[in-house]
Tab-separated table of C-alpha atoms (C1' of nucleotides) in Angstrom:
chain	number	residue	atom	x	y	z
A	55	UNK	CA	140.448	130.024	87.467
A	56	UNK	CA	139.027	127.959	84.492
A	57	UNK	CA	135.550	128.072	83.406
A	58	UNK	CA	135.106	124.592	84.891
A	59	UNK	CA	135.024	126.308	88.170
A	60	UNK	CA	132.161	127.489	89.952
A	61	UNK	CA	132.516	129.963	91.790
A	62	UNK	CA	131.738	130.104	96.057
A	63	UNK	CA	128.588	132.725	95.506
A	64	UNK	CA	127.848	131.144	92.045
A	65	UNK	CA	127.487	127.434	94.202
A	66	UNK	CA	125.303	128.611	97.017
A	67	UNK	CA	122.925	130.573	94.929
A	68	UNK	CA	122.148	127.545	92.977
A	69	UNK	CA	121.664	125.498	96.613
A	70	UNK	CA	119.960	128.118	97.472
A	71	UNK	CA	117.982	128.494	94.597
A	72	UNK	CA	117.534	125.028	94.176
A	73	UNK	CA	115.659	124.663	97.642
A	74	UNK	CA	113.693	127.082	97.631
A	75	UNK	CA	111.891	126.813	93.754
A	76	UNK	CA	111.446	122.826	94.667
A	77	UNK	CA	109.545	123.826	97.834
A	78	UNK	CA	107.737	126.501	96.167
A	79	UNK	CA	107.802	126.317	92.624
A	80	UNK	CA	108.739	128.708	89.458
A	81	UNK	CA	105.823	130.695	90.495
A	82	UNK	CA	106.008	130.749	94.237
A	83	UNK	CA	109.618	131.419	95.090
A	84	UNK	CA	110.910	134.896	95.484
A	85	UNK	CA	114.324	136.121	94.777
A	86	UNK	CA	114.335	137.812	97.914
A	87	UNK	CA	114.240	134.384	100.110
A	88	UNK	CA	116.357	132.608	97.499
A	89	UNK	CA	118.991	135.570	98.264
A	90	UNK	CA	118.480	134.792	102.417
A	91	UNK	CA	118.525	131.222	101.802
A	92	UNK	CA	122.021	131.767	99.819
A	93	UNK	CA	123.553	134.574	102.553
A	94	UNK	CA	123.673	137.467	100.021
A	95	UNK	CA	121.492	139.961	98.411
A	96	UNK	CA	119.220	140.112	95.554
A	97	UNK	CA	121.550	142.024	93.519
A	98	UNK	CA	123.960	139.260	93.342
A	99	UNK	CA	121.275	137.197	92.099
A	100	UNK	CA	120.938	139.271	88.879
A	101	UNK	CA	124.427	139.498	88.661
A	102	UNK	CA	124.832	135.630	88.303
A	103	UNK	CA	122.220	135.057	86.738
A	104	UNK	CA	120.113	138.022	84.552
A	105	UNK	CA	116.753	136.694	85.468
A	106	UNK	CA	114.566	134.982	88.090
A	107	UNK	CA	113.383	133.147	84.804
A	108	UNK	CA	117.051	132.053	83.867
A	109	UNK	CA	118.165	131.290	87.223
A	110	UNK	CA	114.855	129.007	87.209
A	111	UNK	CA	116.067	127.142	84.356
A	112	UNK	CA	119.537	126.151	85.192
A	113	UNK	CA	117.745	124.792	88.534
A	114	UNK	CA	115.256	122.681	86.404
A	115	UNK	CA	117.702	121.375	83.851
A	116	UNK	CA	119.706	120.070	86.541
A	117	UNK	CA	116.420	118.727	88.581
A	118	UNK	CA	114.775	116.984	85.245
A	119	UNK	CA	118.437	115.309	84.497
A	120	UNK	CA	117.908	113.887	88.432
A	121	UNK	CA	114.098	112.723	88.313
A	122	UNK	CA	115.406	110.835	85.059
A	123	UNK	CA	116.330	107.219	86.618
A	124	UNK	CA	119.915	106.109	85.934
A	125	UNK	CA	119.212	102.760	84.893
A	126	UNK	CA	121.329	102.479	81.622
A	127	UNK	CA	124.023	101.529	83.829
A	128	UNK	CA	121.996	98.935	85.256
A	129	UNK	CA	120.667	97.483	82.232
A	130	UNK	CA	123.644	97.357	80.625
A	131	UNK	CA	125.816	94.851	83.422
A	132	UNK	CA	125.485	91.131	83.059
A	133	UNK	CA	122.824	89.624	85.831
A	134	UNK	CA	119.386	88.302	84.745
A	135	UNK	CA	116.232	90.666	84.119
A	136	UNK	CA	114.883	90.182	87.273
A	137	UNK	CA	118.128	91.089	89.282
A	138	UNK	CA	118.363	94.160	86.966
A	139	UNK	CA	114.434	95.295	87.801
A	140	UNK	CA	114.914	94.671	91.252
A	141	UNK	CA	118.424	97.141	91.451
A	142	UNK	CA	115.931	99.265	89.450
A	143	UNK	CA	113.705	99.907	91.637
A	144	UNK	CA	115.555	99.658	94.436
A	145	UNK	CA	118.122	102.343	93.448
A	146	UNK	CA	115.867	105.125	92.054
A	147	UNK	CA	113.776	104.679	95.320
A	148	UNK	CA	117.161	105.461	97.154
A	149	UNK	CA	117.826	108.120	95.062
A	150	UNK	CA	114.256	109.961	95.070
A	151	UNK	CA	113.685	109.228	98.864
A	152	UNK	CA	116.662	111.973	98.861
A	153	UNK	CA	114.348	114.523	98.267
A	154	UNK	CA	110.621	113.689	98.207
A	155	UNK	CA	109.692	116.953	96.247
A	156	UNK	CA	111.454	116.170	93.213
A	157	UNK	CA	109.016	114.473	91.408
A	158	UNK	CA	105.689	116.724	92.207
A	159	UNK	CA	108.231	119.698	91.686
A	160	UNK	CA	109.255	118.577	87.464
A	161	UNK	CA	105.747	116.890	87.385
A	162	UNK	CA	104.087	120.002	88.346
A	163	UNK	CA	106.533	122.329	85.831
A	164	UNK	CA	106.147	120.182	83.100
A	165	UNK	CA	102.785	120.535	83.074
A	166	UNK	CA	102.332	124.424	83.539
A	167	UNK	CA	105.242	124.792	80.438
A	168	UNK	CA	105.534	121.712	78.388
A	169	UNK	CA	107.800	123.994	75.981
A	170	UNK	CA	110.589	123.219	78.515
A	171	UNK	CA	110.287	119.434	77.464
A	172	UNK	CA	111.547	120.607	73.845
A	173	UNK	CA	115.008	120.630	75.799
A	174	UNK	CA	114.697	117.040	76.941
A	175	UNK	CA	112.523	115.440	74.718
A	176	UNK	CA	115.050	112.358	74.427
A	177	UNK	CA	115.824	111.901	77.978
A	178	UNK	CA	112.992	108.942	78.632
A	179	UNK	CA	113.799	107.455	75.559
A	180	UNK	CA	117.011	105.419	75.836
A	181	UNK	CA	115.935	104.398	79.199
A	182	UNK	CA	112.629	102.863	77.694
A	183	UNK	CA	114.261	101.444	75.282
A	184	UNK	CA	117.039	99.528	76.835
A	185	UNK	CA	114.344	98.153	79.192
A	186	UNK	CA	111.973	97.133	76.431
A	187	UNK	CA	114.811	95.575	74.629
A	188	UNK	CA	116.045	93.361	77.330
A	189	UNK	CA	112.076	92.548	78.074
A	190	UNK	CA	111.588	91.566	74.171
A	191	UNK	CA	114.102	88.799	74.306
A	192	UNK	CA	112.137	87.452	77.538
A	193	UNK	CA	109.278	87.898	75.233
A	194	UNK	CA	110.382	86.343	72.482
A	195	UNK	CA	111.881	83.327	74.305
A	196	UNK	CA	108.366	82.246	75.547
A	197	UNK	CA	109.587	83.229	79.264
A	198	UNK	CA	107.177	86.019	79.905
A	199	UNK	CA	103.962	86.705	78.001
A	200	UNK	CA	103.968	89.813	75.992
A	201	UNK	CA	103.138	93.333	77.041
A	202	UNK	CA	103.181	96.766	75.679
A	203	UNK	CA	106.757	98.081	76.925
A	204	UNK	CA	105.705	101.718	77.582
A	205	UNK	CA	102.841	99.798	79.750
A	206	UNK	CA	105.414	98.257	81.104
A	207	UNK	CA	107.803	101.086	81.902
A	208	UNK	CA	104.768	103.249	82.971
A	209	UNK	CA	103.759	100.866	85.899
A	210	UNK	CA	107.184	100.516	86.983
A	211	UNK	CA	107.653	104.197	87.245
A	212	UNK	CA	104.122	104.701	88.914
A	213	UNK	CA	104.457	102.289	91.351
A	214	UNK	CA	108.042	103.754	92.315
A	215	UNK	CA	107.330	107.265	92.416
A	216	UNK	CA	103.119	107.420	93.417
A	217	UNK	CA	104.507	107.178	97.182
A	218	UNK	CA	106.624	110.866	96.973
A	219	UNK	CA	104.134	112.159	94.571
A	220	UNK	CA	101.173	111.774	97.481
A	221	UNK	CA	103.392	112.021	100.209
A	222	UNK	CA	101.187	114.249	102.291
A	223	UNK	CA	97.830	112.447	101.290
A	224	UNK	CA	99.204	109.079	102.762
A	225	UNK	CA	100.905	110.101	105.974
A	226	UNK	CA	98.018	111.981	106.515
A	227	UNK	CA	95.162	109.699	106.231
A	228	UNK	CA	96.848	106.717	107.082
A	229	UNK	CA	98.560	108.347	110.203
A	230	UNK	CA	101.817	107.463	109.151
A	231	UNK	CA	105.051	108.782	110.960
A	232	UNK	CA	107.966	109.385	108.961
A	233	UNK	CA	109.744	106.168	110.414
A	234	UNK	CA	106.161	104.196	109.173
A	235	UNK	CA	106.429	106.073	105.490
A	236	UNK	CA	110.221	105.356	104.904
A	237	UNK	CA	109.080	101.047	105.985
A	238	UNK	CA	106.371	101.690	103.510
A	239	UNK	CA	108.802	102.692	100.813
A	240	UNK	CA	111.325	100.439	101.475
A	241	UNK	CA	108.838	97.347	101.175
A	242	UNK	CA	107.606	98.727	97.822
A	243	UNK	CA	111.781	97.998	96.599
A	244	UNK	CA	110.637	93.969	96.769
A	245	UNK	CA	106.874	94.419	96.032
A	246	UNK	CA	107.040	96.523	93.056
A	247	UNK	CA	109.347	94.222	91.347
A	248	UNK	CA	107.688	90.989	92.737
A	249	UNK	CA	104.162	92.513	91.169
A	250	UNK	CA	105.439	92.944	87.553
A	251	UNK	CA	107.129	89.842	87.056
A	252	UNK	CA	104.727	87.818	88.547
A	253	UNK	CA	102.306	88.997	85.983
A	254	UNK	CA	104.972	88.771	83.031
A	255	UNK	CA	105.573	85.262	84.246
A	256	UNK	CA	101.937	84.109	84.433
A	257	UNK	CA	99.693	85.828	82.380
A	258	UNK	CA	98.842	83.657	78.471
B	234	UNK	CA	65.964	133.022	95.917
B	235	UNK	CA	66.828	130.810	99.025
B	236	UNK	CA	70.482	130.114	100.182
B	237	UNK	CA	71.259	126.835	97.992
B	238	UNK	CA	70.986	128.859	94.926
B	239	UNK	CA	74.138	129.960	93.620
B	240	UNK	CA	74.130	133.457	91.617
B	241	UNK	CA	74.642	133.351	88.084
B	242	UNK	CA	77.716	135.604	88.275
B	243	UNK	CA	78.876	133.537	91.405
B	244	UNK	CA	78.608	130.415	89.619
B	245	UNK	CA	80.622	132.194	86.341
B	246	UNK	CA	83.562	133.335	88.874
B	247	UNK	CA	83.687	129.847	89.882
B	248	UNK	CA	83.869	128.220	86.983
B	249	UNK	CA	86.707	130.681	85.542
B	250	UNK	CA	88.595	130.490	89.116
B	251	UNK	CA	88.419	126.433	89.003
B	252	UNK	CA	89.684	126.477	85.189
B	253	UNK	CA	92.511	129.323	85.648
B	254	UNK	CA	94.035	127.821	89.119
B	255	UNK	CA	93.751	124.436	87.806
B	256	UNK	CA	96.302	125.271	84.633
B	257	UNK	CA	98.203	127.639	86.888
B	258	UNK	CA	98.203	127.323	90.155
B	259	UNK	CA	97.613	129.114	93.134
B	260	UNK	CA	100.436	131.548	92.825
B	261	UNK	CA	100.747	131.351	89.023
B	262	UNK	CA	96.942	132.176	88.738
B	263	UNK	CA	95.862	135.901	88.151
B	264	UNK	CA	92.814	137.826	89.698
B	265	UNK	CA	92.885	139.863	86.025
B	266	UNK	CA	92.946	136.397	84.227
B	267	UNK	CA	89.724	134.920	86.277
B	268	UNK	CA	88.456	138.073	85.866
B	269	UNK	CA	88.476	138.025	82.154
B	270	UNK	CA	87.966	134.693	81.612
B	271	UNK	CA	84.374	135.346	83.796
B	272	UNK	CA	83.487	138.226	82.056
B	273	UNK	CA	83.594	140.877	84.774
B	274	UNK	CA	86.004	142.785	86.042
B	275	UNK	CA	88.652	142.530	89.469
B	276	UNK	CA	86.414	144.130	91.943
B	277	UNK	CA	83.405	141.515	91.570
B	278	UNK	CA	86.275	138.850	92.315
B	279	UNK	CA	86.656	140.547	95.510
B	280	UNK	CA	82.710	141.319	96.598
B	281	UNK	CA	81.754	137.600	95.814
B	282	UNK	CA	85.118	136.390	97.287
B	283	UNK	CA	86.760	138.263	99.683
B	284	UNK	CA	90.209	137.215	99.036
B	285	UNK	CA	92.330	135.330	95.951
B	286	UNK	CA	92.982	132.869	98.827
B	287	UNK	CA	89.641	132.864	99.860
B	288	UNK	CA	88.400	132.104	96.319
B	289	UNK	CA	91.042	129.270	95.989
B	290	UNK	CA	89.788	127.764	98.799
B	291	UNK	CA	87.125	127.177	97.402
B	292	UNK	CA	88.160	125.743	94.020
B	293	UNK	CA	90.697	123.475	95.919
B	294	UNK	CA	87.882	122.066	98.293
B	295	UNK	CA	85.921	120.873	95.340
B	296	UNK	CA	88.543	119.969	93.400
B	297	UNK	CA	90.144	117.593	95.685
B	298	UNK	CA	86.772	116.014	96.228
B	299	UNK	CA	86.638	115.543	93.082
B	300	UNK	CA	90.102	113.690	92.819
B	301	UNK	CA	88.589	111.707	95.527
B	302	UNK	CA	87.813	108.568	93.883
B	303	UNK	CA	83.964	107.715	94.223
B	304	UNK	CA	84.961	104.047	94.867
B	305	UNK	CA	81.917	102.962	98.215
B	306	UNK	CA	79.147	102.331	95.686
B	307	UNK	CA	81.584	100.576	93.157
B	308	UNK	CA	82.378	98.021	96.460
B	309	UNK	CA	79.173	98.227	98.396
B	310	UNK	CA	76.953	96.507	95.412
B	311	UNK	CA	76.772	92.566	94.639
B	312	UNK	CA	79.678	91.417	92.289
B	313	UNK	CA	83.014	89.726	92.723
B	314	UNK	CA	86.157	91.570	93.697
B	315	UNK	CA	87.568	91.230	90.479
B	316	UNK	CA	84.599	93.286	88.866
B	317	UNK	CA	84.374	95.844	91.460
B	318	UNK	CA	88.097	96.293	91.130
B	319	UNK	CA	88.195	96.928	86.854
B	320	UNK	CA	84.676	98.853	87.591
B	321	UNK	CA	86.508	101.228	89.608
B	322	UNK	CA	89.687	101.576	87.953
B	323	UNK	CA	87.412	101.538	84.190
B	324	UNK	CA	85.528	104.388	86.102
B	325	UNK	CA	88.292	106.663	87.795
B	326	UNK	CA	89.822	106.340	84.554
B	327	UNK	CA	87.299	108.054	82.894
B	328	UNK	CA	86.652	110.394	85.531
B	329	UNK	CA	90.032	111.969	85.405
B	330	UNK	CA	90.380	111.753	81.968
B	331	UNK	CA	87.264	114.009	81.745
B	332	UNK	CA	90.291	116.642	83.291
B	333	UNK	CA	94.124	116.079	83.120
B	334	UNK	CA	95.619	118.863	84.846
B	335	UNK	CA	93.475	117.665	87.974
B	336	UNK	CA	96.301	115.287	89.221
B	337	UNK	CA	98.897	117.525	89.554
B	338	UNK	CA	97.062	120.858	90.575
B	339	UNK	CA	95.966	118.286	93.691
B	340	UNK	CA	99.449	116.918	94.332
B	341	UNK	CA	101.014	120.134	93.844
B	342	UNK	CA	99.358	122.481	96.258
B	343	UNK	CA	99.277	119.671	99.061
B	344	UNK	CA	103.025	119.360	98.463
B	345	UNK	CA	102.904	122.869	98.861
B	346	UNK	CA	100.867	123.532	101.671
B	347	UNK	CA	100.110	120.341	103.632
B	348	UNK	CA	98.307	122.046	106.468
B	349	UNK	CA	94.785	122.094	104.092
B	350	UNK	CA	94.804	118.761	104.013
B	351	UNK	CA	93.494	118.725	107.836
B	352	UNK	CA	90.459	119.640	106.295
B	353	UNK	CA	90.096	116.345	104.427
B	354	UNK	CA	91.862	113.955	106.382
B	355	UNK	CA	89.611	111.881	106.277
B	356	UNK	CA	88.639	111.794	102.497
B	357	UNK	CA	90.902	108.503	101.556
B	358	UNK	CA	90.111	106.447	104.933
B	359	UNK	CA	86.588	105.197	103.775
B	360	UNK	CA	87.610	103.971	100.181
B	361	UNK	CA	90.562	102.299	101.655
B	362	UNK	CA	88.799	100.371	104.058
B	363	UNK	CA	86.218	99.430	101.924
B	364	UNK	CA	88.541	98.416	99.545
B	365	UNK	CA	90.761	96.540	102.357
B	366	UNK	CA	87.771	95.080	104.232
B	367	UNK	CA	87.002	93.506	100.798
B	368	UNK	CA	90.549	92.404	99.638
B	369	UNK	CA	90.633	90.795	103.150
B	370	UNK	CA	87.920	88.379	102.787
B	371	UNK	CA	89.438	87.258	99.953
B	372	UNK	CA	92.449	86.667	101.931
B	373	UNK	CA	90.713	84.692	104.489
B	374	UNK	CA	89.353	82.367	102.297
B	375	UNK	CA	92.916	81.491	100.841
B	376	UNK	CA	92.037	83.028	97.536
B	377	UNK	CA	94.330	85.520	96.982
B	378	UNK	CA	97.647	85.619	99.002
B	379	UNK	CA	98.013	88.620	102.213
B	380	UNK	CA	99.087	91.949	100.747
B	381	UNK	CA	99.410	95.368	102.965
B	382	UNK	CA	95.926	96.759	101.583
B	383	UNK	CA	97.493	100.195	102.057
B	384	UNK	CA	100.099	99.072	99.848
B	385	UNK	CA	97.234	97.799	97.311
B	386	UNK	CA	95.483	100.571	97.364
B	387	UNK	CA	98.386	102.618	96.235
B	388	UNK	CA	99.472	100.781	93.232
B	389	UNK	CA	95.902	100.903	92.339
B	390	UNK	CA	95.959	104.514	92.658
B	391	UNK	CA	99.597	104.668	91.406
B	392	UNK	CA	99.337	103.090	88.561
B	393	UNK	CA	96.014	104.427	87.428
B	394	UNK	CA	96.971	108.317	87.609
B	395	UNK	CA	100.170	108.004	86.469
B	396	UNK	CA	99.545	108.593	82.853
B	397	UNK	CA	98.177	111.937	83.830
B	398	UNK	CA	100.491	113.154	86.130
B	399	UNK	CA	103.295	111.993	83.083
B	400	UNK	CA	101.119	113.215	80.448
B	401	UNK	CA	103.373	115.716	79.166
B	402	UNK	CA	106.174	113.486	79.443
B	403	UNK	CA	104.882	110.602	77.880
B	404	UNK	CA	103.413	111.941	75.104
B	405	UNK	CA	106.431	113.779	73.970
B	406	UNK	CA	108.973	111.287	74.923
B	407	UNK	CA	107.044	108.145	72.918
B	408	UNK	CA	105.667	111.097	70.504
B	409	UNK	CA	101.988	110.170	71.033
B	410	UNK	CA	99.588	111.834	69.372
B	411	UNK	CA	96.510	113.407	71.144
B	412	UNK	CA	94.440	109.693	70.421
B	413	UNK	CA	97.459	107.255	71.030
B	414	UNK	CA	97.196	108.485	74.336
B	415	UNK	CA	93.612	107.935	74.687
B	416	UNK	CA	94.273	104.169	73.835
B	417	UNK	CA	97.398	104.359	75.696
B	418	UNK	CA	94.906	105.363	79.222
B	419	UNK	CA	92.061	103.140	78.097
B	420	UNK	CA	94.411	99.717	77.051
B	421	UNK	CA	95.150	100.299	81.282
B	422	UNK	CA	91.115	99.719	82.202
B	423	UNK	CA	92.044	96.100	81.843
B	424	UNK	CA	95.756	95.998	82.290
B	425	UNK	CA	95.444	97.462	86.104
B	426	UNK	CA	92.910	95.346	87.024
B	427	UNK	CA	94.901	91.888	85.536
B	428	UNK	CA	98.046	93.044	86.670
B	429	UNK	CA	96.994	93.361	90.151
B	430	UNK	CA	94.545	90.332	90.635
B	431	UNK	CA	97.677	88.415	89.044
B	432	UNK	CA	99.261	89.286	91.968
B	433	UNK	CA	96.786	88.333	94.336
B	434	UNK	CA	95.811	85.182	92.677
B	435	UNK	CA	99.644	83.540	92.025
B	436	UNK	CA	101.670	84.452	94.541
B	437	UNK	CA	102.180	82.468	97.795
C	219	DG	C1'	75.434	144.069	92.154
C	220	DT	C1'	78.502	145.993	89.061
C	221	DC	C1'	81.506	149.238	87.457
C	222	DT	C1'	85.865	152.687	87.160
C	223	DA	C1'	89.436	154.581	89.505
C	224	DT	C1'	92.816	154.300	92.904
C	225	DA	C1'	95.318	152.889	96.897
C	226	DT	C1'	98.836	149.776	98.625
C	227	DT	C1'	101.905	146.558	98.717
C	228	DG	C1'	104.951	143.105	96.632
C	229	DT	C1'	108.554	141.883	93.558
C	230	DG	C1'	111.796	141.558	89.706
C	231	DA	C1'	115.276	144.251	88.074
C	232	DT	C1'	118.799	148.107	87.666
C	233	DA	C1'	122.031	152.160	89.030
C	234	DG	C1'	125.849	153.357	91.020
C	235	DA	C1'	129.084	153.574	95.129
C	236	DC	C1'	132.766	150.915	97.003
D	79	DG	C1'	132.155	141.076	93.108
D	80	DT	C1'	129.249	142.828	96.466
D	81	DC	C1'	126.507	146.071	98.510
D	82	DT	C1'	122.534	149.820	99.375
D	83	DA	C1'	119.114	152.356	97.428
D	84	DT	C1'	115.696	152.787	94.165
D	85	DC	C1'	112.957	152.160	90.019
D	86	DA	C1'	109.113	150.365	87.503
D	87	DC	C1'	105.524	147.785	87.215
D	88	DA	C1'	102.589	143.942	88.438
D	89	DA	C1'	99.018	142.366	91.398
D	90	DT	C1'	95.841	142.224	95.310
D	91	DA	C1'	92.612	144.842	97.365
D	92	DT	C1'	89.446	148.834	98.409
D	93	DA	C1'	86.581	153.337	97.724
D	94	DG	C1'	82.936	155.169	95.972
D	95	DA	C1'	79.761	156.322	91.985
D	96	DC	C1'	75.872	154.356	89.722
DNA sequence: GTCTATATTGTGATAGAC
DNA sequence: GTCTATCACAATATAGAC
């Protein structure tokens, strides 16, 4: 068995694991119901992995990488800026409406430890930057007026995620069923996009 | 001393409770640390408040107010739309920035525990429909084109509390500094506000 | 009201048999 | 590798003196 291999156990601990400190957090989970969740005992945990604090980390290196939005794959196919927002958006709303907790989960974890970021300190970067570079030459063509590029990325990103991040607050006071929420995030895929270029494309 | 007073030592637990759960959490927060950081000792915690969940209660009920945008005098007073709309985002701006961490303690412990938020249901209905019945003159008149004010209303939202929510994030990805990010939050008084009445004004 | 001391329970972690 | 049993200590909560 090569090291590539992950063990049965060593696999559904980290489900395991993985569910339960996204539902309740570095603080809030216990070993104990991350060792029921997984089928096993809390021994085992320790065994995999020395620590609560260790197991915790693998779980949130491997969240972090998935909050970060795949789009260098995007912005790196032929297709015009528009086309390549609108996948944009579209995808990474796909991919986070897989698990609505992701984002208040790292949000929330980054902000009680920021140390962590050390680890991933370049993981918005290249993403920002192949954006802002494919929104310069727009820029610089006369096409769309200028704009701060981490502006730009910021509103993108806040527009796209703000639904999962207040989740409960908008159901809730808007009395919306799940069926309503997921119509409400799949209009945003047109809006969002629709809202930024309109202003890039009018504004000066 | 009639019942509206609130004890010096009451008040002192309250404002240590507020500042320890904020950075921490509900179940990252310590009775020892609020303790300390009040100045008295465990057992006070527990005549004042009965209970750590008791006491967090508490903090979370005026904290979410306070997250609670103040937004029906901004859009009950004489002005255009356009004003009320950068007086409110100028102003929410300001009012969170008075106290990152606010953001994502709120998100966080609804996430966590949705079943408080029966308590305020009703919190965000108000400034939405003040803010919709508003938007939808507008639309009436053919000024602006139809938008879902729900939908609106959370890009407002989303796009103004982003930046704290990201904070950590942001400033270490883009390696702000401390006052880049003040400009960075105060450059979007003006940017929300165009961005979104862009929108409204152009499209359609 | 405020304190010290203590009870009680929860929880991460380890020992050691199999 | 996996389990049961247990340790050690952290943390909430209470008793009782002042």
């Amino acid at each position: 068995m090569d090291n590539t291999t992950i063990h049965d156990t060593e696999r559904k601990i980290l489900e395991a694991a993985r569910k339960v400190f996204i539902a309740k957090g570095m603080h809030g989970a216990r070993m104990q119901e991350i060792a029921d969740e997984a089928g096993i005992n809390k021994a085992l945990l320790h065994y995999y992995f020395r620590s609560k604090d260790k197991l915790f980390q693998a779980i949130f290196r491997e969240t972090f990488q998935e909050l970060m939005p795949k789009a260098m794959g995007i912005f790196t196919t032929e297709g015009t800026f528009e086309d390549k927002l609108r996948l944009f958006v579209s995808n990474y709303i796909d991919t986070i409406n897989k698990n609505h907790f992701l984002p208040v989960f790292v949000f929330n974890e980054i902000n009680q430890n920021p140390e962590m970021l050390t680890e991933f300190v370049d993981a918005l970067k290249p993403l920002q930057q192949v954006m802002a570079a494919e929104l310069q030459k727009k820029v610089a063509s006369g096409e769309y007026s200028a704009i701060n590029p981490v502006q730009f990325f910021s509103n993108v990103m806040a527009m796209t995620l703000f639904p999962f991040l207040a989740k409960p607050l908008l159901t809730n006071a808007f009395a919306m069923s799940e069926e309503q929420f997921n119509a409400f995030v799949d209009e945003r895929k047109v809006l969002i996009p629709e809202i930024m270029l309109t202003y890039l494309k009018t504004v000066k």
